PDB file of C-alpha atoms in Angstrom:
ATOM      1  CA  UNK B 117      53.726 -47.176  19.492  1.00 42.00           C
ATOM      2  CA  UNK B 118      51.579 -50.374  19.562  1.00 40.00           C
ATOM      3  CA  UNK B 119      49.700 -49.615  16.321  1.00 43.00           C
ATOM      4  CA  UNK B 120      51.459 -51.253  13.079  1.00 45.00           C
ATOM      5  CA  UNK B 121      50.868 -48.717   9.743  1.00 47.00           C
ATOM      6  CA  UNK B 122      50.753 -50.280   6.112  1.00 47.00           C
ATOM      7  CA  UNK B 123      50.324 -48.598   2.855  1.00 49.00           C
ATOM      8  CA  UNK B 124      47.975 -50.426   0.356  1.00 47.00           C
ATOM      9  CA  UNK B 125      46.186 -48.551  -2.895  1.00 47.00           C
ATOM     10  CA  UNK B 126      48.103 -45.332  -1.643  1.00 50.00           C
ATOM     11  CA  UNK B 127      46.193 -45.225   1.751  1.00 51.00           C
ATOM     12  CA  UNK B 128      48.079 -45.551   4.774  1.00 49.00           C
ATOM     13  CA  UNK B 129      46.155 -48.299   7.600  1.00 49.00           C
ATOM     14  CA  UNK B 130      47.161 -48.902  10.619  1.00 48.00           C
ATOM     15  CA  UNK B 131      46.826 -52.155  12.699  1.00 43.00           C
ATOM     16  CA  UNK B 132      46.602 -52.622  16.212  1.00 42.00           C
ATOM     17  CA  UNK B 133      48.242 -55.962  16.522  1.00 43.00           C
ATOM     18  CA  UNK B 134      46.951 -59.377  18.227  1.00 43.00           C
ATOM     19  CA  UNK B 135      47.683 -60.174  21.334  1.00 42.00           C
ATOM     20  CA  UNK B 136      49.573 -63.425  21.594  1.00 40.00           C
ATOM     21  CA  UNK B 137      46.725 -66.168  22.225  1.00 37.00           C
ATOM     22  CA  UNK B 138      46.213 -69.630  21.549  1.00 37.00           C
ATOM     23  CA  UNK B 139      43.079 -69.427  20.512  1.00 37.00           C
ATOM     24  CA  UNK B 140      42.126 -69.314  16.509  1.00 38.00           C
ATOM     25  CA  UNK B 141      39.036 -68.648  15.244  1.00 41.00           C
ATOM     26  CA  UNK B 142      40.119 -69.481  11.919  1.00 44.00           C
ATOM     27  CA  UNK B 143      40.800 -65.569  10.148  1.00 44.00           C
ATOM     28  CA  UNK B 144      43.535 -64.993   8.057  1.00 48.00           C
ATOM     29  CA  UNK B 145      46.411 -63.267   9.176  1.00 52.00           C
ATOM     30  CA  UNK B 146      45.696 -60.037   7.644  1.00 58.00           C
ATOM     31  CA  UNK B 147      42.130 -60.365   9.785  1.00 61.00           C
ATOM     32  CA  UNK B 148      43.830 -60.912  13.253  1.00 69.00           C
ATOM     33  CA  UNK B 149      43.603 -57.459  14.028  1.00 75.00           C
ATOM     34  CA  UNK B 150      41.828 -54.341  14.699  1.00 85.00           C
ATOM     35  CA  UNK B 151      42.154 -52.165  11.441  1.00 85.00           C
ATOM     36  CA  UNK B 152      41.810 -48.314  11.862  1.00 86.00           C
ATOM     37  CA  UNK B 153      40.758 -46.072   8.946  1.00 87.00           C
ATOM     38  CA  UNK B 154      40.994 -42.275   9.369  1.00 87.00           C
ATOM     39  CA  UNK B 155      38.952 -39.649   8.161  1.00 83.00           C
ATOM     40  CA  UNK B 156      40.431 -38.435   4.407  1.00 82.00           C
ATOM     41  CA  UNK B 157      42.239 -41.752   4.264  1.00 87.00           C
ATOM     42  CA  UNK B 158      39.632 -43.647   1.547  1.00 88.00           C
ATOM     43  CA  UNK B 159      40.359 -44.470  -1.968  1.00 91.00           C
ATOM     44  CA  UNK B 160      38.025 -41.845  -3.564  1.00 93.00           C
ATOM     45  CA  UNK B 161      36.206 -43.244  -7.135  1.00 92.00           C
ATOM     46  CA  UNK B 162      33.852 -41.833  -9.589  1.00 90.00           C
ATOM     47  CA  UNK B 163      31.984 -43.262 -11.786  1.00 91.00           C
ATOM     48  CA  UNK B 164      27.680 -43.599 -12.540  1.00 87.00           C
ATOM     49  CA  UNK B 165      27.754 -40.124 -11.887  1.00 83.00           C
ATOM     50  CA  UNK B 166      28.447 -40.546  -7.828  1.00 87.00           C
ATOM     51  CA  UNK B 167      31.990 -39.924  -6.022  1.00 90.00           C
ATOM     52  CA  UNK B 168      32.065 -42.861  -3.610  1.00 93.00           C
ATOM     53  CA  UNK B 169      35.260 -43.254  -0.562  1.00 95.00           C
ATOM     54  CA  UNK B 170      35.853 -46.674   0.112  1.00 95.00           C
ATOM     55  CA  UNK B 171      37.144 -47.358   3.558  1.00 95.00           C
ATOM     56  CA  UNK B 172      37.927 -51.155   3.750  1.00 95.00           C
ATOM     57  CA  UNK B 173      38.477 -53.244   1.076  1.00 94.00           C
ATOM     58  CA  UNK B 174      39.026 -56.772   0.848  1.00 93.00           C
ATOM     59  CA  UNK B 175      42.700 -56.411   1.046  1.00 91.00           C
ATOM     60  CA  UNK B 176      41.949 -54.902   4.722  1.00 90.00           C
ATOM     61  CA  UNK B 177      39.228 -57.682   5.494  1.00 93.00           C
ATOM     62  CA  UNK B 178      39.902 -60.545   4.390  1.00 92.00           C
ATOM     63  CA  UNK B 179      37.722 -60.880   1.313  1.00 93.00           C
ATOM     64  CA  UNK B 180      35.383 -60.657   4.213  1.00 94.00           C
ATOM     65  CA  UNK B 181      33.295 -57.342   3.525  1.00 95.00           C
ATOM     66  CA  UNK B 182      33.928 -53.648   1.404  1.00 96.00           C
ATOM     67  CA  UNK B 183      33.013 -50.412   3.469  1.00 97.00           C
ATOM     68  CA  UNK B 184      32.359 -47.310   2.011  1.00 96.00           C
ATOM     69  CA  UNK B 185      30.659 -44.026   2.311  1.00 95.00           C
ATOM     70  CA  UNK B 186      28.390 -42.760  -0.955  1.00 93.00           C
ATOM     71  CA  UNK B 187      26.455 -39.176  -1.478  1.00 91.00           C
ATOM     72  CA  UNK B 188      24.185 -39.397  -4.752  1.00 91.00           C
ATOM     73  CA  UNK B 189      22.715 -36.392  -5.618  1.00 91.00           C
ATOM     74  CA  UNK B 190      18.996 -35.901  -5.387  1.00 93.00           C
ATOM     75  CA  UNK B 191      16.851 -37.991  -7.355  1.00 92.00           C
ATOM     76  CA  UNK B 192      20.053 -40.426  -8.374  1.00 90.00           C
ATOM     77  CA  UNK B 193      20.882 -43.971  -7.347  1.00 90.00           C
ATOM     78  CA  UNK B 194      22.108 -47.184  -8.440  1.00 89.00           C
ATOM     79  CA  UNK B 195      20.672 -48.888 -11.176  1.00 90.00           C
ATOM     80  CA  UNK B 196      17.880 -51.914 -10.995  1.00 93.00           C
ATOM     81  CA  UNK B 197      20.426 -54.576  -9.744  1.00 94.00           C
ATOM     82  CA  UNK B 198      20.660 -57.642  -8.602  1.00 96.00           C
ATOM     83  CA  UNK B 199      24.268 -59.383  -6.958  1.00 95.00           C
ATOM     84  CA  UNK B 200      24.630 -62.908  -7.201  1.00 96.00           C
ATOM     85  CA  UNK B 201      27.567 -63.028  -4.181  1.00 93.00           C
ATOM     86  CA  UNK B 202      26.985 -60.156  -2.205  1.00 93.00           C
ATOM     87  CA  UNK B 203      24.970 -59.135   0.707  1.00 97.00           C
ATOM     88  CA  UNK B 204      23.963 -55.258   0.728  1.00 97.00           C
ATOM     89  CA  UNK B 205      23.756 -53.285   3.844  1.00 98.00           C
ATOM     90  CA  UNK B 206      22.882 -49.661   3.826  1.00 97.00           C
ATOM     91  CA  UNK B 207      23.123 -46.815   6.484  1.00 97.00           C
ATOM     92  CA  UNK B 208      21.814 -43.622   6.032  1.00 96.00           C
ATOM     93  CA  UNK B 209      23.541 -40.391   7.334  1.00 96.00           C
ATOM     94  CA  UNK B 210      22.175 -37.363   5.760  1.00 93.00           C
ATOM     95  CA  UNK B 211      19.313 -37.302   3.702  1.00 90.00           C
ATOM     96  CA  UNK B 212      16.232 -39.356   2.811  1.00 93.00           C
ATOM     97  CA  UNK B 213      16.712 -42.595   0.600  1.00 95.00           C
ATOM     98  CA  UNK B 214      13.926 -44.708  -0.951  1.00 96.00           C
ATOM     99  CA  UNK B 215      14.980 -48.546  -1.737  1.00 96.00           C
ATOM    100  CA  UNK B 216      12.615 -50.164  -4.440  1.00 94.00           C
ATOM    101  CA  UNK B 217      12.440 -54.269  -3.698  1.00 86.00           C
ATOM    102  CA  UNK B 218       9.925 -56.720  -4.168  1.00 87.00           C
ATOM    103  CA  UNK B 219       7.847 -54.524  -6.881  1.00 89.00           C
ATOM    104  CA  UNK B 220       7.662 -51.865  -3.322  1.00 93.00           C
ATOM    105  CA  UNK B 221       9.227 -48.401  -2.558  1.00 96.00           C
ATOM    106  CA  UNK B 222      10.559 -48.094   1.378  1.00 96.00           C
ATOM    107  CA  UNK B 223      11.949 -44.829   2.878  1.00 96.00           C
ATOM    108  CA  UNK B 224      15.274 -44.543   5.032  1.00 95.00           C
ATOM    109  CA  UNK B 225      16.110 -41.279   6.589  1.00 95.00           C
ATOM    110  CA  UNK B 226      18.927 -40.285   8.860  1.00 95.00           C
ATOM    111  CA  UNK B 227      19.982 -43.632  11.302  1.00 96.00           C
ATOM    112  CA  UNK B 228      17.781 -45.697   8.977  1.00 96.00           C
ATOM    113  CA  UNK B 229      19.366 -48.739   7.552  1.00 96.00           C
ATOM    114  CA  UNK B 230      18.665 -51.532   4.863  1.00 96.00           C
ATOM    115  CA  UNK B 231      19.267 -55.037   4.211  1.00 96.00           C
ATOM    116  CA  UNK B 232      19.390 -56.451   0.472  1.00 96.00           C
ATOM    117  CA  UNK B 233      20.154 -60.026   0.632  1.00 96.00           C
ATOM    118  CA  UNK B 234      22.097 -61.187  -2.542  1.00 96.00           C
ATOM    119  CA  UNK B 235      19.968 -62.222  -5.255  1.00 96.00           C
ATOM    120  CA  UNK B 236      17.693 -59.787  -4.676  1.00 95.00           C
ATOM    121  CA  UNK B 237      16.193 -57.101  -7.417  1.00 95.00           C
ATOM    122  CA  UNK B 238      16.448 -53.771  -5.993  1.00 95.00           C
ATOM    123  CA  UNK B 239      17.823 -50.159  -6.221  1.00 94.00           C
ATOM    124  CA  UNK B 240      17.122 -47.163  -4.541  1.00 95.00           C
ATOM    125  CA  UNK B 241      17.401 -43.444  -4.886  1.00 94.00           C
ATOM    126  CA  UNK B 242      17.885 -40.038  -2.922  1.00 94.00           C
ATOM    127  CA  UNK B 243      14.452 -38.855  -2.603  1.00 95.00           C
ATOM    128  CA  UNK B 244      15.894 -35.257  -0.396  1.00 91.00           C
ATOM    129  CA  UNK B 245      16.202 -31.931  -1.799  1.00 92.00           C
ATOM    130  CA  UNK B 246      20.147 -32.577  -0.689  1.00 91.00           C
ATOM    131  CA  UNK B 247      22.875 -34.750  -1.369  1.00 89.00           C
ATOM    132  CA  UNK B 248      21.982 -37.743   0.896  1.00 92.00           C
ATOM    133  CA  UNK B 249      25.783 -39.739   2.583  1.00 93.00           C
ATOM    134  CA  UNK B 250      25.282 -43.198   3.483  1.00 96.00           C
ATOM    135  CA  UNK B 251      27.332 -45.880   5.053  1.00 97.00           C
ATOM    136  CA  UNK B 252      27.098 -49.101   2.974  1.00 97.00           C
ATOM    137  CA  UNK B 253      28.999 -52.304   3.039  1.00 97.00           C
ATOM    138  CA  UNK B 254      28.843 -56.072   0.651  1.00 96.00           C
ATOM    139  CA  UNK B 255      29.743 -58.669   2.153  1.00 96.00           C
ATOM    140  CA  UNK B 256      31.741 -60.440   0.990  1.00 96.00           C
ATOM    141  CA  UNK B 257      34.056 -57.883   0.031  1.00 95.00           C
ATOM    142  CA  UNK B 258      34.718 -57.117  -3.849  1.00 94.00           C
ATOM    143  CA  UNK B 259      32.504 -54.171  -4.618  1.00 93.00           C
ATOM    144  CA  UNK B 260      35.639 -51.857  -4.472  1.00 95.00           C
ATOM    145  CA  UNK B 261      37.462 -54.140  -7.630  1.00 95.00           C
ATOM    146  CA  UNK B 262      34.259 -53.205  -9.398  1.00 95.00           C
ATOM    147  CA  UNK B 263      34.089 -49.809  -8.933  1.00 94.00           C
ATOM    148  CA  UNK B 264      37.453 -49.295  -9.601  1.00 95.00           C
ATOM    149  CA  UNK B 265      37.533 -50.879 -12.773  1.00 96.00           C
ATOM    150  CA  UNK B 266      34.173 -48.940 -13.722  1.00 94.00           C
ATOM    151  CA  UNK B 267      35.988 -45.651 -12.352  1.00 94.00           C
ATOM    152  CA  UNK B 268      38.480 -46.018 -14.920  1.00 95.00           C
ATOM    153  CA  UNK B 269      35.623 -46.964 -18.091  1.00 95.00           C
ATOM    154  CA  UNK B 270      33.660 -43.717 -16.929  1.00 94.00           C
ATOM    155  CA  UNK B 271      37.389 -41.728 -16.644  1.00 95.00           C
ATOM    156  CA  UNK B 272      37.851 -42.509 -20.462  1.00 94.00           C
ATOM    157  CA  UNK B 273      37.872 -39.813 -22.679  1.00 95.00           C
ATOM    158  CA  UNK B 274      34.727 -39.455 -24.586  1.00 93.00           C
ATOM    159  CA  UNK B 275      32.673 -41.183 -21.678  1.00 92.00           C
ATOM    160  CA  UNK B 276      32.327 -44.611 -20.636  1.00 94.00           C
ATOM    161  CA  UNK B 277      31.735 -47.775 -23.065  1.00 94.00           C
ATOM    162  CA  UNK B 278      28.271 -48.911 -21.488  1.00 92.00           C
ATOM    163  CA  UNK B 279      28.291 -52.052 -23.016  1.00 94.00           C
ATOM    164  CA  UNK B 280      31.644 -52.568 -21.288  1.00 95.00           C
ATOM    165  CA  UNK B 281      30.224 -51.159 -18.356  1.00 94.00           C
ATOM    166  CA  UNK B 282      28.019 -54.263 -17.954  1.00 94.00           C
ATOM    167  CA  UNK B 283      30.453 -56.730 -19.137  1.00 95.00           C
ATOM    168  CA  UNK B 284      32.696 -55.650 -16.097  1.00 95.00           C
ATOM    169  CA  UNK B 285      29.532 -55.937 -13.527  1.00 94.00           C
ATOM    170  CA  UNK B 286      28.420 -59.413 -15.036  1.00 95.00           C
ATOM    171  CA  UNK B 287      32.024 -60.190 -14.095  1.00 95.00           C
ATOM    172  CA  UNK B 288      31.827 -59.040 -10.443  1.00 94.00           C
ATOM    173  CA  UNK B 289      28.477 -60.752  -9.772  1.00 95.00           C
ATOM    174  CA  UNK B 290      26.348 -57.534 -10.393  1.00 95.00           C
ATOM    175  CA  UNK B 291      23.368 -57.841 -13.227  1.00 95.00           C
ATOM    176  CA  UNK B 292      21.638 -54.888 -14.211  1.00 93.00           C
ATOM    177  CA  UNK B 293      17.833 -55.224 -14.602  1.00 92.00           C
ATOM    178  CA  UNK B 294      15.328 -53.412 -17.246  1.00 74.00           C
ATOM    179  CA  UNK B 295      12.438 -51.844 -15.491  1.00 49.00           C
TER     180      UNK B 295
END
């Protein structure tokens, strides 16, 4: 077979290798070739109430971008939030989503996407009668060390320490914002 497998996290990737070239665009290695994720083969989290399957991490990518899928239930969402590294890109698949930036709420529904630029207040929420799935990536990648790290605070007996909570996202870049 051409593909090459590895197991990282407990998920099994595989790799189609490079073809031999001599030209270099400057990725690293682990970035020189196609990466294929299959369907059931995500690192499944919980935590803020949401299950969330992340499909690339930065392990996968480089450091270059984090790809998973998320289904919050109607009327929940992230958090007012800013990130201070990240870039925030948002695909809806089921469902209508409202995103709140810039003091303004916009509606997403199904094939609707959204930009959040780092640095940016913002947050949004399902606004369906369903659960809503969405496609949503940071670049650059990182987002999946933070929610695994909250995944285990919310997996603690008695609930998650909320003050810790934030400690964990100040660390990753994330600040959460009062209304």
């Amino acid at each position: 077979s051409r593909h090459a497998t590895r197991k990282a996290a407990g998920v099994t990737r595989r790799y189609l290798p490079p073809a031999s070239s001599s030209l270099s665009l400057g990725f690293s290695r682990c970035c020189d070739r196609a990466i294929f994720v299959n369907a059931g083969d995500g690192s499944v989290l919980r935590a803020f109430g949401e299950e969330v399957i992340i499909h690339l991490g930065g392990e996968e990518t480089g450091g270059r971008l984090t790809m998973w899928t998320g289904a919050p239930r109607p009327g929940c969402g992230a958090p007012l939030h800013f990130h201070l590294h990240g870039h925030e890109i948002f695909h809806a698949l089921e469902a209508r989503v409202a995103f709140y930036k810039k003091g303004e709420w916009n509606e997403v529904g199904p094939g609707g996407s959204t930009f959040i630029p780092r640095g940016e207040v913002s947050t949004f929420k399902n606004v369906g009668e369903t659960p809503s799935r969405m496609l949503i990536s940071t670049t650059p990648a990182g987002f999946e060390n933070f929610f695994t790290r909250c995944a285990d605070e919310f997996a603690r007996p008695g609930g998650p320490d909320m003050p810790r909570v934030k400690e964990i996202a100040a660390e990753h870049g994330i600040h959460f914002v009062q209304d």
